[in-house]
Amino acid sequence: MRANHLYRLLLLLLLPGMSHAQRINFKPFVQGEGMTLTVTNNPTGLNFNAKQSIIVIGDPNPVHINLMDNQVVVFEVEAPLDFDITLQFTWNPHLSLGGLDTGITVPFTLRYAYNNTGEMTDMERRLSAVEVPEMYHTLTLPIRRRRAGGPPLPPPTPEHDGYVRPKAKAYFYIYGTLSGAPSNASSGNYSGNIEVIVNYADNLN
């Protein structure tokens, strides 16, 4: 059994002259049956101004939010233990003023990482997280990493009245780099969209 679920993120960048901070908002677009998605860190979004309060027009220095930084957006996917999930990221690598095609943009590089090994604390999970290379926009993994080798697992428990399938959680980390704002950029909110499509495969059905 396979199903598609779409989640959407909004990218916003503040350049001097506006009072609202830039951020990337993460909001669930669809919740899947048997699967939930929860933003556990920074539910208000990925905020580059929280990393660098003033982003100056014409400054060529990039602003980095890295995996271990407090500003990373973390979301948790909980699903039955036998699920494999696939995440597909689609985004525009350039932010534009008000989301419009003005011809002046600010480059943005998306990075993400994942953890599906079951550590108990956020710090442990980040230390064990796998950073995905920039060129990969699609990722498939089991909701809980399976051990290689060893004896085969026992057969699954047949579903019956009152039976609740065991579940596990995987964690995903969204961060990235904002390149320098060009010297001809106007003040205001620069925005773009990131879409995350979550596919899942139920290995028992």
JSON list of C-alpha atoms in Angstrom, two decimals:
[
{"chain": "A", "resi": 1, "resn": "MET", "atom": "CA", "xyz": [0.00, 0.00, 0.00]},
{"chain": "A", "resi": 2, "resn": "ARG", "atom": "CA", "xyz": [1.36, 3.41, -0.96]},
{"chain": "A", "resi": 3, "resn": "ALA", "atom": "CA", "xyz": [0.00, 6.89, -0.39]},
{"chain": "A", "resi": 4, "resn": "ASN", "atom": "CA", "xyz": [1.13, 10.45, -1.07]},
{"chain": "A", "resi": 5, "resn": "HIS", "atom": "CA", "xyz": [0.93, 13.30, 1.42]},
{"chain": "A", "resi": 6, "resn": "LEU", "atom": "CA", "xyz": [2.00, 16.86, 0.74]},
{"chain": "A", "resi": 7, "resn": "TYR", "atom": "CA", "xyz": [3.49, 19.25, 3.25]},
{"chain": "A", "resi": 8, "resn": "ARG", "atom": "CA", "xyz": [4.38, 22.83, 2.42]},
{"chain": "A", "resi": 9, "resn": "LEU", "atom": "CA", "xyz": [6.94, 25.25, 3.82]},
{"chain": "A", "resi": 10, "resn": "LEU", "atom": "CA", "xyz": [7.00, 28.99, 3.14]},
{"chain": "A", "resi": 11, "resn": "LEU", "atom": "CA", "xyz": [10.33, 30.80, 2.96]},
{"chain": "A", "resi": 12, "resn": "LEU", "atom": "CA", "xyz": [10.51, 34.43, 4.01]},
{"chain": "A", "resi": 13, "resn": "LEU", "atom": "CA", "xyz": [13.55, 36.72, 4.17]},
{"chain": "A", "resi": 14, "resn": "LEU", "atom": "CA", "xyz": [13.55, 40.17, 5.74]},
{"chain": "A", "resi": 15, "resn": "LEU", "atom": "CA", "xyz": [15.89, 42.80, 4.38]},
{"chain": "A", "resi": 16, "resn": "PRO", "atom": "CA", "xyz": [16.23, 46.08, 6.31]},
{"chain": "A", "resi": 17, "resn": "GLY", "atom": "CA", "xyz": [13.25, 48.39, 6.19]},
{"chain": "A", "resi": 18, "resn": "MET", "atom": "CA", "xyz": [10.58, 45.93, 7.38]},
{"chain": "A", "resi": 19, "resn": "SER", "atom": "CA", "xyz": [9.60, 45.02, 10.94]},
{"chain": "A", "resi": 20, "resn": "HIS", "atom": "CA", "xyz": [8.86, 41.31, 10.54]},
{"chain": "A", "resi": 21, "resn": "ALA", "atom": "CA", "xyz": [11.61, 38.73, 10.84]},
{"chain": "A", "resi": 22, "resn": "GLN", "atom": "CA", "xyz": [12.36, 36.35, 7.97]},
{"chain": "A", "resi": 23, "resn": "ARG", "atom": "CA", "xyz": [11.53, 32.72, 8.53]},
{"chain": "A", "resi": 24, "resn": "ILE", "atom": "CA", "xyz": [10.54, 29.46, 6.90]},
{"chain": "A", "resi": 25, "resn": "ASN", "atom": "CA", "xyz": [7.14, 28.37, 8.12]},
{"chain": "A", "resi": 26, "resn": "PHE", "atom": "CA", "xyz": [6.42, 24.65, 8.29]},
{"chain": "A", "resi": 27, "resn": "LYS", "atom": "CA", "xyz": [2.77, 23.68, 8.31]},
{"chain": "A", "resi": 28, "resn": "PRO", "atom": "CA", "xyz": [1.28, 20.22, 7.66]},
{"chain": "A", "resi": 29, "resn": "PHE", "atom": "CA", "xyz": [-0.77, 20.28, 4.46]},
{"chain": "A", "resi": 30, "resn": "VAL", "atom": "CA", "xyz": [-2.20, 16.76, 4.82]},
{"chain": "A", "resi": 31, "resn": "GLN", "atom": "CA", "xyz": [-2.02, 14.19, 7.60]},
{"chain": "A", "resi": 32, "resn": "GLY", "atom": "CA", "xyz": [-1.78, 10.55, 6.58]},
{"chain": "A", "resi": 33, "resn": "GLU", "atom": "CA", "xyz": [-3.84, 7.70, 7.98]},
{"chain": "A", "resi": 34, "resn": "GLY", "atom": "CA", "xyz": [-1.70, 5.86, 10.50]},
{"chain": "A", "resi": 35, "resn": "MET", "atom": "CA", "xyz": [1.00, 8.49, 10.20]},
{"chain": "A", "resi": 36, "resn": "THR", "atom": "CA", "xyz": [1.37, 11.86, 11.93]},
{"chain": "A", "resi": 37, "resn": "LEU", "atom": "CA", "xyz": [3.77, 14.74, 11.44]},
{"chain": "A", "resi": 38, "resn": "THR", "atom": "CA", "xyz": [4.62, 17.14, 14.26]},
{"chain": "A", "resi": 39, "resn": "VAL", "atom": "CA", "xyz": [6.99, 20.11, 14.29]},
{"chain": "A", "resi": 40, "resn": "THR", "atom": "CA", "xyz": [8.95, 19.70, 17.52]},
{"chain": "A", "resi": 41, "resn": "ASN", "atom": "CA", "xyz": [11.49, 22.55, 17.24]},
{"chain": "A", "resi": 42, "resn": "ASN", "atom": "CA", "xyz": [10.88, 26.05, 15.89]},
{"chain": "A", "resi": 43, "resn": "PRO", "atom": "CA", "xyz": [7.25, 25.59, 14.81]},
{"chain": "A", "resi": 44, "resn": "THR", "atom": "CA", "xyz": [7.15, 29.27, 13.81]},
{"chain": "A", "resi": 45, "resn": "GLY", "atom": "CA", "xyz": [9.76, 28.65, 11.12]},
{"chain": "A", "resi": 46, "resn": "LEU", "atom": "CA", "xyz": [13.40, 28.74, 10.09]},
{"chain": "A", "resi": 47, "resn": "ASN", "atom": "CA", "xyz": [14.47, 32.23, 11.12]},
{"chain": "A", "resi": 48, "resn": "PHE", "atom": "CA", "xyz": [17.75, 33.51, 9.68]},
{"chain": "A", "resi": 49, "resn": "ASN", "atom": "CA", "xyz": [17.33, 36.75, 11.62]},
{"chain": "A", "resi": 50, "resn": "ALA", "atom": "CA", "xyz": [17.48, 34.69, 14.81]},
{"chain": "A", "resi": 51, "resn": "LYS", "atom": "CA", "xyz": [20.95, 33.58, 13.70]},
{"chain": "A", "resi": 52, "resn": "GLN", "atom": "CA", "xyz": [21.98, 37.02, 12.42]},
{"chain": "A", "resi": 53, "resn": "SER", "atom": "CA", "xyz": [19.67, 39.80, 13.53]},
{"chain": "A", "resi": 54, "resn": "ILE", "atom": "CA", "xyz": [20.61, 42.25, 10.75]},
{"chain": "A", "resi": 55, "resn": "ILE", "atom": "CA", "xyz": [21.06, 41.04, 7.18]},
{"chain": "A", "resi": 56, "resn": "VAL", "atom": "CA", "xyz": [22.55, 43.90, 5.19]},
{"chain": "A", "resi": 57, "resn": "ILE", "atom": "CA", "xyz": [21.83, 44.55, 1.52]},
{"chain": "A", "resi": 58, "resn": "GLY", "atom": "CA", "xyz": [25.04, 44.19, -0.49]},
{"chain": "A", "resi": 59, "resn": "ASP", "atom": "CA", "xyz": [26.86, 42.17, 2.18]},
{"chain": "A", "resi": 60, "resn": "PRO", "atom": "CA", "xyz": [28.34, 39.16, 0.32]},
{"chain": "A", "resi": 61, "resn": "ASN", "atom": "CA", "xyz": [28.74, 37.04, 3.46]},
{"chain": "A", "resi": 62, "resn": "PRO", "atom": "CA", "xyz": [26.27, 34.15, 3.67]},
{"chain": "A", "resi": 63, "resn": "VAL", "atom": "CA", "xyz": [24.20, 33.33, 6.74]},
{"chain": "A", "resi": 64, "resn": "HIS", "atom": "CA", "xyz": [24.38, 29.68, 7.75]},
{"chain": "A", "resi": 65, "resn": "ILE", "atom": "CA", "xyz": [21.97, 27.71, 9.91]},
{"chain": "A", "resi": 66, "resn": "ASN", "atom": "CA", "xyz": [23.68, 24.39, 10.61]},
{"chain": "A", "resi": 67, "resn": "LEU", "atom": "CA", "xyz": [22.40, 21.07, 11.91]},
{"chain": "A", "resi": 68, "resn": "MET", "atom": "CA", "xyz": [23.40, 21.69, 15.53]},
{"chain": "A", "resi": 69, "resn": "ASP", "atom": "CA", "xyz": [22.03, 25.25, 15.67]},
{"chain": "A", "resi": 70, "resn": "ASN", "atom": "CA", "xyz": [18.99, 26.13, 17.75]},
{"chain": "A", "resi": 71, "resn": "GLN", "atom": "CA", "xyz": [17.28, 27.69, 14.71]},
{"chain": "A", "resi": 72, "resn": "VAL", "atom": "CA", "xyz": [16.88, 24.38, 12.82]},
{"chain": "A", "resi": 73, "resn": "VAL", "atom": "CA", "xyz": [13.30, 23.31, 12.11]},
{"chain": "A", "resi": 74, "resn": "VAL", "atom": "CA", "xyz": [12.78, 19.75, 13.36]},
{"chain": "A", "resi": 75, "resn": "PHE", "atom": "CA", "xyz": [9.80, 17.64, 12.45]},
{"chain": "A", "resi": 76, "resn": "GLU", "atom": "CA", "xyz": [8.86, 14.22, 13.70]},
{"chain": "A", "resi": 77, "resn": "VAL", "atom": "CA", "xyz": [7.09, 11.55, 11.67]},
{"chain": "A", "resi": 78, "resn": "GLU", "atom": "CA", "xyz": [5.39, 8.80, 13.66]},
{"chain": "A", "resi": 79, "resn": "ALA", "atom": "CA", "xyz": [4.22, 5.75, 11.72]},
{"chain": "A", "resi": 80, "resn": "PRO", "atom": "CA", "xyz": [3.80, 1.99, 12.10]},
{"chain": "A", "resi": 81, "resn": "LEU", "atom": "CA", "xyz": [7.08, 0.19, 12.55]},
{"chain": "A", "resi": 82, "resn": "ASP", "atom": "CA", "xyz": [6.77, -1.58, 9.19]},
{"chain": "A", "resi": 83, "resn": "PHE", "atom": "CA", "xyz": [6.45, 1.60, 7.14]},
{"chain": "A", "resi": 84, "resn": "ASP", "atom": "CA", "xyz": [9.06, 2.80, 4.70]},
{"chain": "A", "resi": 85, "resn": "ILE", "atom": "CA", "xyz": [8.76, 6.52, 3.96]},
{"chain": "A", "resi": 86, "resn": "THR", "atom": "CA", "xyz": [9.98, 8.61, 1.04]},
{"chain": "A", "resi": 87, "resn": "LEU", "atom": "CA", "xyz": [10.41, 12.37, 1.25]},
{"chain": "A", "resi": 88, "resn": "GLN", "atom": "CA", "xyz": [10.67, 14.43, -1.90]},
{"chain": "A", "resi": 89, "resn": "PHE", "atom": "CA", "xyz": [11.73, 18.08, -1.54]},
{"chain": "A", "resi": 90, "resn": "THR", "atom": "CA", "xyz": [10.91, 20.67, -4.19]},
{"chain": "A", "resi": 91, "resn": "TRP", "atom": "CA", "xyz": [11.92, 24.31, -3.82]},
{"chain": "A", "resi": 92, "resn": "ASN", "atom": "CA", "xyz": [13.01, 27.39, -5.70]},
{"chain": "A", "resi": 93, "resn": "PRO", "atom": "CA", "xyz": [16.66, 28.15, -4.85]},
{"chain": "A", "resi": 94, "resn": "HIS", "atom": "CA", "xyz": [16.00, 31.89, -5.13]},
{"chain": "A", "resi": 95, "resn": "LEU", "atom": "CA", "xyz": [13.80, 34.03, -2.88]},
{"chain": "A", "resi": 96, "resn": "SER", "atom": "CA", "xyz": [12.01, 36.96, -4.49]},
{"chain": "A", "resi": 97, "resn": "LEU", "atom": "CA", "xyz": [10.43, 40.12, -3.08]},
{"chain": "A", "resi": 98, "resn": "GLY", "atom": "CA", "xyz": [6.89, 39.28, -2.04]},
{"chain": "A", "resi": 99, "resn": "GLY", "atom": "CA", "xyz": [7.16, 36.01, -3.95]},
{"chain": "A", "resi": 100, "resn": "LEU", "atom": "CA", "xyz": [6.93, 37.97, -7.23]},
{"chain": "A", "resi": 101, "resn": "ASP", "atom": "CA", "xyz": [9.17, 37.80, -10.27]},
{"chain": "A", "resi": 102, "resn": "THR", "atom": "CA", "xyz": [10.93, 41.15, -9.92]},
{"chain": "A", "resi": 103, "resn": "GLY", "atom": "CA", "xyz": [14.21, 39.96, -11.42]},
{"chain": "A", "resi": 104, "resn": "ILE", "atom": "CA", "xyz": [16.05, 40.52, -8.12]},
{"chain": "A", "resi": 105, "resn": "THR", "atom": "CA", "xyz": [16.45, 37.44, -5.94]},
{"chain": "A", "resi": 106, "resn": "VAL", "atom": "CA", "xyz": [18.40, 36.15, -2.93]},
{"chain": "A", "resi": 107, "resn": "PRO", "atom": "CA", "xyz": [19.89, 32.65, -3.36]},
{"chain": "A", "resi": 108, "resn": "PHE", "atom": "CA", "xyz": [18.96, 30.03, -0.77]},
{"chain": "A", "resi": 109, "resn": "THR", "atom": "CA", "xyz": [20.51, 26.58, -0.33]},
{"chain": "A", "resi": 110, "resn": "LEU", "atom": "CA", "xyz": [18.37, 23.97, 1.40]},
{"chain": "A", "resi": 111, "resn": "ARG", "atom": "CA", "xyz": [19.97, 21.30, 3.58]},
{"chain": "A", "resi": 112, "resn": "TYR", "atom": "CA", "xyz": [18.29, 18.51, 5.48]},
{"chain": "A", "resi": 113, "resn": "ALA", "atom": "CA", "xyz": [19.20, 15.53, 7.63]},
{"chain": "A", "resi": 114, "resn": "TYR", "atom": "CA", "xyz": [17.40, 12.60, 9.21]},
{"chain": "A", "resi": 115, "resn": "ASN", "atom": "CA", "xyz": [17.53, 10.28, 12.19]},
{"chain": "A", "resi": 116, "resn": "ASN", "atom": "CA", "xyz": [15.71, 6.95, 12.44]},
{"chain": "A", "resi": 117, "resn": "THR", "atom": "CA", "xyz": [17.76, 5.17, 15.09]},
{"chain": "A", "resi": 118, "resn": "GLY", "atom": "CA", "xyz": [15.59, 5.80, 18.15]},
{"chain": "A", "resi": 119, "resn": "GLU", "atom": "CA", "xyz": [17.80, 7.88, 20.49]},
{"chain": "A", "resi": 120, "resn": "MET", "atom": "CA", "xyz": [15.95, 9.41, 23.42]},
{"chain": "A", "resi": 121, "resn": "THR", "atom": "CA", "xyz": [17.09, 13.05, 23.40]},
{"chain": "A", "resi": 122, "resn": "ASP", "atom": "CA", "xyz": [17.25, 15.76, 20.75]},
{"chain": "A", "resi": 123, "resn": "MET", "atom": "CA", "xyz": [21.02, 16.14, 21.19]},
{"chain": "A", "resi": 124, "resn": "GLU", "atom": "CA", "xyz": [21.63, 12.39, 20.79]},
{"chain": "A", "resi": 125, "resn": "ARG", "atom": "CA", "xyz": [19.46, 12.29, 17.69]},
{"chain": "A", "resi": 126, "resn": "ARG", "atom": "CA", "xyz": [21.29, 15.24, 16.10]},
{"chain": "A", "resi": 127, "resn": "LEU", "atom": "CA", "xyz": [24.68, 13.73, 16.84]},
{"chain": "A", "resi": 128, "resn": "SER", "atom": "CA", "xyz": [23.57, 10.51, 15.11]},
{"chain": "A", "resi": 129, "resn": "ALA", "atom": "CA", "xyz": [21.71, 12.25, 12.26]},
{"chain": "A", "resi": 130, "resn": "VAL", "atom": "CA", "xyz": [22.72, 11.67, 8.66]},
{"chain": "A", "resi": 131, "resn": "GLU", "atom": "CA", "xyz": [23.17, 14.82, 6.58]},
{"chain": "A", "resi": 132, "resn": "VAL", "atom": "CA", "xyz": [21.90, 14.34, 3.03]},
{"chain": "A", "resi": 133, "resn": "PRO", "atom": "CA", "xyz": [24.15, 15.69, 0.23]},
{"chain": "A", "resi": 134, "resn": "GLU", "atom": "CA", "xyz": [22.84, 18.81, -1.48]},
{"chain": "A", "resi": 135, "resn": "MET", "atom": "CA", "xyz": [22.25, 17.12, -4.85]},
{"chain": "A", "resi": 136, "resn": "TYR", "atom": "CA", "xyz": [19.66, 14.68, -3.44]},
{"chain": "A", "resi": 137, "resn": "HIS", "atom": "CA", "xyz": [16.07, 15.91, -3.38]},
{"chain": "A", "resi": 138, "resn": "THR", "atom": "CA", "xyz": [14.50, 12.51, -2.60]},
{"chain": "A", "resi": 139, "resn": "LEU", "atom": "CA", "xyz": [15.11, 10.22, 0.36]},
{"chain": "A", "resi": 140, "resn": "THR", "atom": "CA", "xyz": [13.69, 6.78, 1.20]},
{"chain": "A", "resi": 141, "resn": "LEU", "atom": "CA", "xyz": [14.20, 5.10, 4.57]},
{"chain": "A", "resi": 142, "resn": "PRO", "atom": "CA", "xyz": [12.47, 2.80, 7.04]},
{"chain": "A", "resi": 143, "resn": "ILE", "atom": "CA", "xyz": [10.73, 4.58, 9.89]},
{"chain": "A", "resi": 144, "resn": "ARG", "atom": "CA", "xyz": [13.17, 2.70, 12.15]},
{"chain": "A", "resi": 145, "resn": "ARG", "atom": "CA", "xyz": [16.57, 1.59, 10.89]},
{"chain": "A", "resi": 146, "resn": "ARG", "atom": "CA", "xyz": [16.75, -2.18, 10.48]},
{"chain": "A", "resi": 147, "resn": "ARG", "atom": "CA", "xyz": [19.74, -4.13, 11.68]},
{"chain": "A", "resi": 148, "resn": "ALA", "atom": "CA", "xyz": [21.85, -5.93, 9.11]},
{"chain": "A", "resi": 149, "resn": "GLY", "atom": "CA", "xyz": [22.58, -9.60, 9.67]},
{"chain": "A", "resi": 150, "resn": "GLY", "atom": "CA", "xyz": [21.49, -11.62, 12.68]},
{"chain": "A", "resi": 151, "resn": "PRO", "atom": "CA", "xyz": [18.55, -14.00, 12.91]},
{"chain": "A", "resi": 152, "resn": "PRO", "atom": "CA", "xyz": [15.34, -13.16, 11.02]},
{"chain": "A", "resi": 153, "resn": "LEU", "atom": "CA", "xyz": [12.69, -11.22, 12.86]},
{"chain": "A", "resi": 154, "resn": "PRO", "atom": "CA", "xyz": [9.65, -13.11, 14.14]},
{"chain": "A", "resi": 155, "resn": "PRO", "atom": "CA", "xyz": [6.53, -12.96, 11.93]},
{"chain": "A", "resi": 156, "resn": "PRO", "atom": "CA", "xyz": [4.26, -9.98, 12.57]},
{"chain": "A", "resi": 157, "resn": "THR", "atom": "CA", "xyz": [1.32, -10.30, 14.92]},
{"chain": "A", "resi": 158, "resn": "PRO", "atom": "CA", "xyz": [-1.91, -10.81, 12.94]},
{"chain": "A", "resi": 159, "resn": "GLU", "atom": "CA", "xyz": [-4.28, -7.88, 13.29]},
{"chain": "A", "resi": 160, "resn": "HIS", "atom": "CA", "xyz": [-7.27, -8.55, 15.56]},
{"chain": "A", "resi": 161, "resn": "ASP", "atom": "CA", "xyz": [-9.79, -6.64, 17.65]},
{"chain": "A", "resi": 162, "resn": "GLY", "atom": "CA", "xyz": [-7.96, -4.30, 20.02]},
{"chain": "A", "resi": 163, "resn": "TYR", "atom": "CA", "xyz": [-4.60, -4.81, 18.34]},
{"chain": "A", "resi": 164, "resn": "VAL", "atom": "CA", "xyz": [-2.51, -1.67, 17.99]},
{"chain": "A", "resi": 165, "resn": "ARG", "atom": "CA", "xyz": [0.39, -1.82, 15.58]},
{"chain": "A", "resi": 166, "resn": "PRO", "atom": "CA", "xyz": [3.71, -0.83, 17.16]},
{"chain": "A", "resi": 167, "resn": "LYS", "atom": "CA", "xyz": [4.98, 2.53, 15.94]},
{"chain": "A", "resi": 168, "resn": "ALA", "atom": "CA", "xyz": [8.29, 4.33, 15.69]},
{"chain": "A", "resi": 169, "resn": "LYS", "atom": "CA", "xyz": [9.46, 7.88, 15.05]},
{"chain": "A", "resi": 170, "resn": "ALA", "atom": "CA", "xyz": [11.88, 9.37, 12.56]},
{"chain": "A", "resi": 171, "resn": "TYR", "atom": "CA", "xyz": [13.17, 12.94, 12.78]},
{"chain": "A", "resi": 172, "resn": "PHE", "atom": "CA", "xyz": [14.01, 15.36, 10.01]},
{"chain": "A", "resi": 173, "resn": "TYR", "atom": "CA", "xyz": [16.05, 18.55, 10.24]},
{"chain": "A", "resi": 174, "resn": "ILE", "atom": "CA", "xyz": [15.64, 21.47, 7.84]},
{"chain": "A", "resi": 175, "resn": "TYR", "atom": "CA", "xyz": [18.30, 24.16, 7.68]},
{"chain": "A", "resi": 176, "resn": "GLY", "atom": "CA", "xyz": [20.44, 25.84, 5.04]},
{"chain": "A", "resi": 177, "resn": "THR", "atom": "CA", "xyz": [22.38, 28.83, 3.82]},
{"chain": "A", "resi": 178, "resn": "LEU", "atom": "CA", "xyz": [21.21, 32.25, 2.77]},
{"chain": "A", "resi": 179, "resn": "SER", "atom": "CA", "xyz": [23.62, 33.81, 0.28]},
{"chain": "A", "resi": 180, "resn": "GLY", "atom": "CA", "xyz": [24.47, 37.49, 0.39]},
{"chain": "A", "resi": 181, "resn": "ALA", "atom": "CA", "xyz": [21.67, 39.87, -0.60]},
{"chain": "A", "resi": 182, "resn": "PRO", "atom": "CA", "xyz": [22.55, 41.67, -3.86]},
{"chain": "A", "resi": 183, "resn": "SER", "atom": "CA", "xyz": [23.35, 45.39, -3.65]},
{"chain": "A", "resi": 184, "resn": "ASN", "atom": "CA", "xyz": [20.36, 46.28, -5.86]},
{"chain": "A", "resi": 185, "resn": "ALA", "atom": "CA", "xyz": [17.83, 44.46, -3.68]},
{"chain": "A", "resi": 186, "resn": "SER", "atom": "CA", "xyz": [14.96, 46.46, -2.22]},
{"chain": "A", "resi": 187, "resn": "SER", "atom": "CA", "xyz": [13.96, 46.31, 1.43]},
{"chain": "A", "resi": 188, "resn": "GLY", "atom": "CA", "xyz": [11.15, 43.93, 2.25]},
{"chain": "A", "resi": 189, "resn": "ASN", "atom": "CA", "xyz": [10.12, 40.32, 2.64]},
{"chain": "A", "resi": 190, "resn": "TYR", "atom": "CA", "xyz": [11.64, 37.92, 0.13]},
{"chain": "A", "resi": 191, "resn": "SER", "atom": "CA", "xyz": [9.75, 34.65, -0.09]},
{"chain": "A", "resi": 192, "resn": "GLY", "atom": "CA", "xyz": [9.57, 31.30, -1.82]},
{"chain": "A", "resi": 193, "resn": "ASN", "atom": "CA", "xyz": [8.06, 27.85, -1.29]},
{"chain": "A", "resi": 194, "resn": "ILE", "atom": "CA", "xyz": [9.35, 24.46, -0.28]},
{"chain": "A", "resi": 195, "resn": "GLU", "atom": "CA", "xyz": [7.11, 21.47, -0.83]},
{"chain": "A", "resi": 196, "resn": "VAL", "atom": "CA", "xyz": [7.68, 18.14, 0.90]},
{"chain": "A", "resi": 197, "resn": "ILE", "atom": "CA", "xyz": [5.82, 15.13, -0.49]},
{"chain": "A", "resi": 198, "resn": "VAL", "atom": "CA", "xyz": [5.77, 12.18, 1.89]},
{"chain": "A", "resi": 199, "resn": "ASN", "atom": "CA", "xyz": [5.12, 8.75, 0.37]},
{"chain": "A", "resi": 200, "resn": "TYR", "atom": "CA", "xyz": [4.83, 5.70, 2.53]},
{"chain": "A", "resi": 201, "resn": "ALA", "atom": "CA", "xyz": [4.84, 1.99, 1.82]},
{"chain": "A", "resi": 202, "resn": "ASP", "atom": "CA", "xyz": [3.25, -0.44, 4.28]},
{"chain": "A", "resi": 203, "resn": "ASN", "atom": "CA", "xyz": [5.38, -3.58, 4.11]},
{"chain": "A", "resi": 204, "resn": "LEU", "atom": "CA", "xyz": [2.64, -5.70, 5.70]},
{"chain": "A", "resi": 205, "resn": "ASN", "atom": "CA", "xyz": [-0.05, -4.86, 3.10]}
]
